[in-house]
Coordinates of C-alpha atoms and ligand atoms in Angstrom, one line a residue:
X187 CA -56.0 87.9 -8.0
X188 CA -57.6 89.8 -11.0
X189 CA -56.0 88.7 -14.3
X190 CA -54.6 91.6 -16.3
X191 CA -56.5 92.6 -19.5
X192 CA -53.7 94.7 -20.8
X193 CA -51.8 91.7 -22.2
X194 CA -54.6 91.1 -24.6
X195 CA -55.6 93.0 -27.6
X196 CA -59.2 93.1 -27.2
X197 CA -60.2 94.0 -30.7
X198 CA -58.0 91.3 -32.2
X199 CA -59.3 88.8 -29.7
X200 CA -62.8 89.6 -30.6
X201 CA -62.3 89.5 -34.3
X202 CA -60.4 86.1 -34.2
X203 CA -63.3 84.6 -32.0
X204 CA -66.1 86.1 -34.2
X205 CA -64.5 85.0 -37.5
X206 CA -64.1 81.5 -36.2
X207 CA -67.7 81.4 -35.0
X208 CA -69.1 82.7 -38.4
X209 CA -67.2 79.9 -40.2
X210 CA -67.7 77.1 -37.8
X211 CA -70.8 77.5 -35.8
X212 CA -72.9 74.4 -35.4
X213 CA -76.2 74.6 -37.2
X214 CA -78.9 74.4 -34.5
X215 CA -82.6 74.9 -34.9
X216 CA -82.8 77.9 -32.6
X217 CA -80.1 79.7 -34.7
X218 CA -82.4 79.4 -37.8
X219 CA -84.8 82.2 -37.2
X220 CA -84.4 85.6 -35.7
X221 CA -87.1 85.3 -33.3
X222 CA -86.9 85.6 -29.5
X223 CA -89.0 82.6 -28.6
X224 CA -86.7 79.9 -29.9
X225 CA -83.8 81.6 -28.3
X226 CA -85.6 81.9 -25.0
X227 CA -86.8 78.2 -25.0
X228 CA -83.3 77.0 -25.9
X229 CA -81.5 79.0 -23.3
X230 CA -83.7 77.9 -20.6
X231 CA -83.0 74.3 -21.7
X232 CA -79.2 75.0 -22.0
X233 CA -78.9 76.4 -18.5
X234 CA -77.5 73.1 -16.9
X235 CA -77.6 70.8 -20.0
X236 CA -75.3 70.3 -23.0
X237 CA -76.6 71.1 -26.6
X238 CA -76.6 67.4 -27.6
X239 CA -78.7 66.4 -24.7
X240 CA -81.1 69.3 -24.9
X241 CA -81.6 69.1 -28.6
X242 CA -84.2 66.4 -28.9
X243 CA -86.2 68.1 -26.0
X244 CA -86.0 71.4 -27.9
X245 CA -87.5 69.8 -31.0
X246 CA -90.3 68.2 -29.1
X247 CA -91.1 71.4 -27.3
X248 CA -91.1 73.7 -30.4
X249 CA -93.3 71.2 -32.2
X250 CA -95.9 71.0 -29.3
X251 CA -95.7 74.7 -28.4
X252 CA -94.7 76.6 -31.5
X253 CA -95.0 80.0 -30.0
X254 CA -95.4 81.7 -26.5
X255 CA -99.2 81.6 -26.7
X256 CA -99.3 77.8 -27.1
X257 CA -96.9 77.5 -24.3
X258 CA -98.7 79.8 -22.0
X259 CA -101.8 77.7 -22.4
X260 CA -100.1 74.4 -21.3
X261 CA -100.7 72.7 -18.0
X262 CA -97.8 72.1 -15.6
X263 CA -98.3 68.3 -15.8
X264 CA -98.1 68.5 -19.6
X265 CA -94.9 70.5 -19.5
X266 CA -93.3 68.3 -16.9
X267 CA -94.1 65.1 -18.9
X268 CA -92.4 66.7 -21.9
X269 CA -89.5 67.7 -19.9
X270 CA -89.2 64.3 -18.1
X271 CA -85.6 63.1 -18.5
X272 CA -83.9 66.3 -18.8
X273 CA -83.6 67.0 -15.1
X274 CA -83.6 70.1 -13.1
X275 CA -87.3 70.3 -13.2
X276 CA -87.8 73.7 -11.7
X277 CA -86.6 75.0 -15.1
X278 CA -89.8 73.5 -16.7
X279 CA -92.1 75.0 -14.0
X280 CA -90.5 78.4 -14.3
X281 CA -90.6 78.2 -18.1
X282 CA -94.4 77.8 -17.9
X283 CA -94.8 80.6 -15.3
X284 CA -92.6 82.9 -17.3
X285 CA -94.4 82.2 -20.5
X286 CA -97.6 83.2 -18.9
X287 CA -96.2 86.4 -17.5
X288 CA -94.8 87.4 -20.8
X289 CA -98.2 86.9 -22.4
X290 CA -100.1 88.7 -19.8
X291 CA -97.7 91.5 -18.7
X292 CA -95.4 92.0 -21.8
X293 CA -97.6 91.8 -24.9
X294 CA -96.2 88.4 -25.6
X295 CA -92.7 89.6 -26.2
X296 CA -89.6 89.0 -24.0
X297 CA -88.8 92.3 -22.1
X298 CA -85.8 94.2 -23.2
X299 CA -85.1 95.7 -19.9
X300 CA -82.7 93.6 -17.9
X301 CA -84.3 94.4 -14.6
X302 CA -87.7 93.2 -15.9
X303 CA -86.0 90.1 -17.3
X304 CA -84.4 89.3 -14.0
X305 CA -87.7 89.3 -12.4
X306 CA -89.2 86.5 -14.5
X307 CA -89.1 83.0 -12.7
X308 CA -86.1 81.0 -13.7
X309 CA -84.3 83.9 -15.5
X310 CA -81.1 84.6 -13.7
X311 CA -78.1 86.5 -14.8
X312 CA -76.9 83.9 -17.3
X313 CA -80.2 83.5 -19.2
X314 CA -81.1 87.2 -19.1
X315 CA -77.7 88.1 -20.6
X316 CA -77.8 85.2 -23.2
X317 CA -81.4 86.2 -24.4
X318 CA -80.9 90.0 -24.3
X319 CA -77.6 89.8 -26.2
X320 CA -78.7 87.2 -28.7
X321 CA -82.2 88.7 -29.4
X322 CA -81.8 92.4 -28.9
X323 CA -78.0 92.8 -29.3
X324 CA -77.6 94.3 -25.8
X325 CA -74.2 94.2 -24.3
X326 CA -74.4 91.8 -21.4
X327 CA -71.6 89.2 -21.1
X328 CA -72.7 85.6 -20.5
X329 CA -70.9 83.4 -18.0
X330 CA -71.8 79.8 -17.9
X331 CA -69.7 76.6 -17.1
X332 CA -68.1 76.6 -20.5
X333 CA -67.2 80.3 -20.2
X334 CA -65.6 79.8 -16.6
X335 CA -63.4 77.1 -18.1
X336 CA -62.4 79.2 -21.1
X337 CA -61.6 82.3 -19.0
X338 CA -59.7 80.4 -16.5
X339 CA -57.4 79.0 -19.2
X340 CA -57.0 82.2 -21.2
X341 CA -55.9 84.2 -18.1
X342 CA -54.6 81.3 -16.2
X343 CA -56.8 82.3 -13.2
X344 CA -55.1 80.9 -10.1
X345 CA -58.2 80.9 -7.7
X346 CA -60.7 78.4 -6.9
X347 CA -63.7 78.6 -9.4
X348 CA -66.1 77.6 -6.6
X349 CA -65.4 80.8 -4.7
X350 CA -67.9 83.7 -5.2
X351 CA -65.1 86.1 -5.6
X352 CA -63.4 84.1 -8.4
X353 CA -66.7 84.0 -10.2
X354 CA -67.2 87.7 -9.8
X355 CA -63.8 88.4 -11.2
X356 CA -64.5 86.2 -14.2
X357 CA -67.7 88.0 -14.7
X358 CA -65.8 91.3 -14.6
X359 CA -63.2 90.1 -17.3
X360 CA -66.0 88.8 -19.4
X361 CA -67.7 92.1 -19.2
X362 CA -64.6 93.8 -20.4
X363 CA -63.8 91.4 -23.2
X364 CA -67.4 91.5 -24.6
X365 CA -67.8 93.0 -28.1
X366 CA -70.2 95.9 -27.8
X367 CA -70.7 95.8 -31.5
X368 CA -71.7 92.2 -31.8
X369 CA -72.5 91.0 -28.2
X370 CA -75.0 88.3 -29.2
X371 CA -72.6 86.5 -31.6
X372 CA -69.7 87.2 -29.2
X373 CA -71.5 85.4 -26.4
X374 CA -72.6 82.5 -28.5
X375 CA -69.0 82.3 -29.9
X376 CA -67.3 82.1 -26.4
X377 CA -69.9 79.4 -25.3
X378 CA -69.3 77.5 -28.5
X379 CA -65.6 77.7 -28.2
X380 CA -65.9 76.1 -24.7
X381 CA -68.3 73.4 -25.9
X382 CA -66.5 72.3 -29.1
X383 CA -62.8 73.5 -28.9
X384 CA -61.7 74.4 -25.2
X385 CA -63.2 71.1 -23.8
X386 CA -62.8 70.0 -20.3
X387 CA -60.6 66.9 -20.9
X388 CA -58.9 67.5 -24.2
X389 CA -58.8 71.0 -25.4
X390 CA -58.3 71.2 -29.2
X391 CA -55.7 74.1 -28.8
X392 CA -54.4 73.5 -32.4
X393 CA -57.7 74.5 -33.8
X394 CA -58.3 77.2 -31.3
X395 CA -58.8 80.8 -32.8
X396 CA -57.6 82.5 -29.7
X397 CA -54.6 80.4 -28.9
X398 CA -52.1 83.3 -29.2
X399 CA -54.0 84.9 -26.3
X400 CA -54.0 81.9 -24.0
X401 CA -51.9 81.9 -20.9
X402 CA -52.6 78.3 -20.1
X403 CA -51.4 77.4 -23.6
X404 CA -48.3 79.4 -23.3
X405 CA -47.4 77.5 -20.1
X406 CA -48.7 74.2 -21.5
X407 CA -50.8 74.0 -18.4
X408 CA -54.3 73.9 -20.1
X409 CA -55.5 70.9 -17.9
X410 CA -54.5 72.7 -14.7
X411 CA -57.4 75.1 -15.2
X412 CA -60.0 75.8 -14.1
X413 CA -58.8 75.4 -10.5
X414 CA -61.7 73.7 -8.6
X415 CA -61.8 72.5 -5.1
X416 CA -63.5 69.2 -4.3
X417 CA -67.4 69.2 -4.3
X418 CA -69.0 69.1 -0.8
X419 CA -70.2 65.5 -0.1
X420 CA -73.8 64.7 -0.8
X421 CA -76.3 63.1 1.5
X422 CA -76.6 59.4 0.8
X423 CA -80.0 57.7 0.9
X424 CA -81.4 54.5 -0.3
X425 CA -85.0 54.2 -1.7
X426 CA -86.7 50.9 -2.2
X427 CA -88.8 51.6 -5.2
X428 CA -91.9 49.3 -5.1
X429 CA -93.2 48.1 -8.4
X430 CA -96.5 46.9 -7.1
X431 CA -98.3 44.8 -9.6
X432 CA -102.0 44.0 -9.7
X433 CA -102.8 42.0 -12.8
X434 CA -101.8 44.3 -15.7
X435 CA -101.8 47.5 -13.5
X436 CA -99.0 49.2 -11.5
X437 CA -99.4 51.6 -8.6
X438 CA -98.1 55.1 -9.2
X439 CA -98.1 58.0 -6.8
X440 CA -97.6 61.7 -7.2
X441 CA -95.1 63.5 -5.2
X442 CA -95.8 66.5 -3.0
X443 CA -96.3 69.9 -4.6
X444 CA -92.9 71.2 -3.4
X445 CA -89.4 69.9 -2.7
X446 CA -87.3 67.4 -4.7
X447 CA -89.0 66.3 -8.0
X448 CA -92.2 68.1 -7.0
X449 CA -95.5 66.9 -8.6
X450 CA -93.8 64.1 -10.5
X451 CA -95.2 60.5 -10.6
X452 CA -93.3 57.6 -9.4
X453 CA -93.5 54.1 -7.9
X454 CA -94.2 54.3 -4.1
X455 CA -91.0 54.5 -2.1
X456 CA -89.8 53.1 1.2
X457 CA -87.0 55.0 2.7
X458 CA -85.0 52.7 5.0
X459 CA -81.9 53.2 7.0
X460 CA -80.4 49.9 6.1
X461 CA -79.8 48.4 2.7
X462 CA -80.4 44.7 2.8
X463 CA -83.8 44.5 4.1
X464 CA -85.5 41.2 4.3
X465 CA -88.7 40.5 2.2
X466 CA -90.9 40.1 5.3
X467 CA -89.8 43.4 6.7
X468 CA -90.5 45.2 3.3
X469 CA -94.0 43.6 3.2
X470 CA -94.7 44.6 6.7
X471 CA -93.5 48.2 6.0
X472 CA -95.7 48.3 2.9
X473 CA -98.7 47.4 5.1
X474 CA -97.8 49.8 7.8
X475 CA -96.9 52.8 5.6
X476 CA -99.4 52.4 2.6
X477 CA -101.9 49.9 4.1
X478 CA -101.2 47.5 1.1
X479 CA -100.9 43.8 1.4
X480 CA -98.4 42.3 -0.9
X481 CA -95.6 39.7 -1.5
X482 CA -92.2 40.5 -2.7
X483 CA -91.5 38.5 -5.9
X484 CA -88.2 39.8 -7.0
X485 CA -85.4 42.4 -6.1
X486 CA -83.4 43.9 -8.8
X487 CA -79.8 45.3 -8.8
X488 CA -79.4 48.6 -7.1
X489 CA -78.4 51.6 -9.2
X490 CA -77.4 55.1 -8.2
X491 CA -78.7 58.3 -9.3
X492 CA -77.1 61.7 -8.5
X493 CA -79.3 64.8 -7.6
X494 CA -77.8 68.1 -6.9
X495 CA -77.7 67.6 -3.2
X496 CA -78.4 63.9 -2.8
X497 CA -76.7 60.7 -3.8
X498 CA -79.6 58.3 -4.1
X499 CA -79.5 54.6 -4.4
X500 CA -82.5 52.9 -5.8
X501 CA -83.3 49.3 -4.8
X502 CA -86.0 48.0 -7.2
X503 CA -88.6 45.6 -5.5
X504 CA -91.3 43.8 -7.3
X505 CA -94.3 43.1 -5.3
X506 CA -97.5 41.2 -6.1
X507 CA -100.7 42.5 -4.6
X508 CA -104.2 41.2 -4.8
X509 CA -106.0 44.4 -3.4
X510 CA -106.1 47.7 -5.2
X511 CA -106.8 49.8 -2.2
X512 CA -104.0 52.1 -1.0
X513 CA -105.0 53.2 2.6
X514 CA -102.5 55.8 3.3
X515 CA -101.1 58.3 0.9
X516 CA -98.6 59.7 3.4
X517 CA -97.1 62.9 1.7
X518 CA -98.1 61.9 -1.8
X519 CA -100.8 63.9 -3.4
X520 CA -102.5 61.2 -5.3
X521 CA -102.4 57.7 -6.5
X522 CA -103.4 55.7 -9.6
X523 CA -103.2 52.2 -11.0
X524 CA -101.9 52.3 -14.6
X525 CA -100.6 50.1 -17.3
X526 CA -97.4 51.1 -18.8
X527 CA -99.3 52.3 -22.0
X528 CA -101.3 54.7 -19.9
X529 CA -98.3 56.4 -18.5
X530 CA -97.4 58.6 -21.6
X531 CA -99.1 61.7 -20.3
X532 CA -97.9 61.4 -16.7
X533 CA -94.6 63.1 -15.8
X534 CA -92.2 60.5 -14.5
X535 CA -88.6 61.4 -13.5
X536 CA -85.5 59.8 -14.9
X537 CA -84.7 57.1 -12.1
X538 CA -88.2 55.9 -12.3
X539 CA -88.3 55.9 -16.1
X540 CA -85.2 53.6 -15.8
X541 CA -87.1 51.4 -13.3
X542 CA -89.9 51.0 -16.0
X543 CA -87.4 50.1 -18.6
X544 CA -85.8 47.6 -16.4
X545 CA -89.1 46.1 -15.5
X546 CA -90.2 45.9 -19.2
X547 CA -87.0 44.1 -20.2
X548 CA -87.5 41.7 -17.5
X549 CA -91.0 40.7 -18.5
X550 CA -90.1 40.2 -22.2
Ligands
ADE187 N1 -74.7 77.1 -24.6 C1 -75.8 77.7 -24.1 N2 -76.3 78.6 -24.9 C2 -75.6 78.4 -26.0 C3 -75.6 79.2 -27.3 N3 -76.5 80.0 -27.6 N4 -74.6 78.7 -28.2 C4 -73.6 77.9 -27.8 N5 -73.6 77.2 -26.7 C5 -74.6 77.5 -25.8
SF4_188 FE1 -58.7 76.7 -24.5 FE2 -56.4 75.7 -25.7 FE3 -57.7 77.8 -26.8 FE4 -56.4 78.0 -24.4 S1 -55.6 77.6 -26.5 S2 -58.5 78.8 -24.9 S3 -56.6 76.1 -23.6 S4 -58.4 75.6 -26.5

C-alpha cells in the first residue's frame, strides 16, 4: 500500500526538518569544506557503516590521500590495509577504481551526470544521490537504512521493508518529499534525523522536528516500524585458524584475487566439517593440505564473526613448526613469514586482526 502524501504539508515538513538540521547538525570533517572529494570519500565509507565507526577511517584516509590524485596513485594493497577493520571491502577496491576513472576520464572531478555517476564502480543509487545532491545540489533523494526507518514511521508503512516493492514505494515517497530548493541539506537532514533522533531502539520523539507529521507517533507505535521479516539464515562454517610459529615469525597467506575477503592476508585456514578436532588430526591435515610439519601447542576459545552471507566460527590453534617451507599454497596467492611488527603494511581482515590481538595478549 502506498502511503498518502496529502496528509502532510510538504513545505512545512521540509522547513521543520531543514531548520532543525541547521541548528543541530553534527560537526563532521567532510562537512567543513565545500569540495566534492571529502563528500565522495565519506559517502563511500558511510554506505554500510555508521558515522562513529567510519570517522577514524575517514581521518586516516584524508590524511594519506588528501585529494583524488593522491588516491588514484595508491595501490590496492595500500588501500585495503588502510580500510582493514571497516568491512565490506569491495567498497575499498571500488573506491580506488573509481578514483582512477575520475582522474583519467572526468578531469579529476566527480561527474554531474547521474548516468555517468552510476557507471562508476561502487556507486549505486544511494551514493550517486548523496554525492550529486550534497555537492551539486541536484534533486536526487537518498534512501539508506536510516531513511527506510524514518519513512516507515512517518507514514506507518504497513509492508515488509525487505520486499523490493516496499523499497520502491519508499523511494517514491522520498522523491516526492525531497526539497528541490535545498536537496543536499534535505538529504543530509533526513539521514541525520534517522541517526540521532529517530533511532532504531529508542526514538527521541520529544525532540523530533517532524513529530507532528508522524503517523507512528500519533498511534504510539514507533517501535512497530519498520516492519521487517526475519533475515534468511546464513551458511554456518568453522575455520581453524592456524597460528604457525617458527621462532619469531608467523606464517601468513594471501587469499585469492576474487571471492570473500579477496587479496587479504590471514593465518592459514583449515575448513573442517566437525568442531572438536583432535590435535593429531589437525597436524596431519596441516601436513596434507599445506605440506607443513608442526605440533599443536594451544587451542583458544572459539569466536564468531558474521559476514553478509556466512556465519563463521573461528577456532584459533597455535602450532609450533621447525621448518619454514610451505609446500602447497592451495588457493592462496602467496605466503610470507612475518613478525607482527612487519605486518603493518599488509591488509589483514577483522577476524584475523582479533586473532593477532588474542595471541599478543597471550604472550605478554
Ligand atoms: N549517513 C550517510 N551519509 C550521511 C550524511 N551525509 N549525513 C548524515 N548521515 C549520513
Ligand atoms: Fe521518528 Fe518519533 Fe520523529 Fe516519528 S516522531 S519520525 S518515530 S522520532
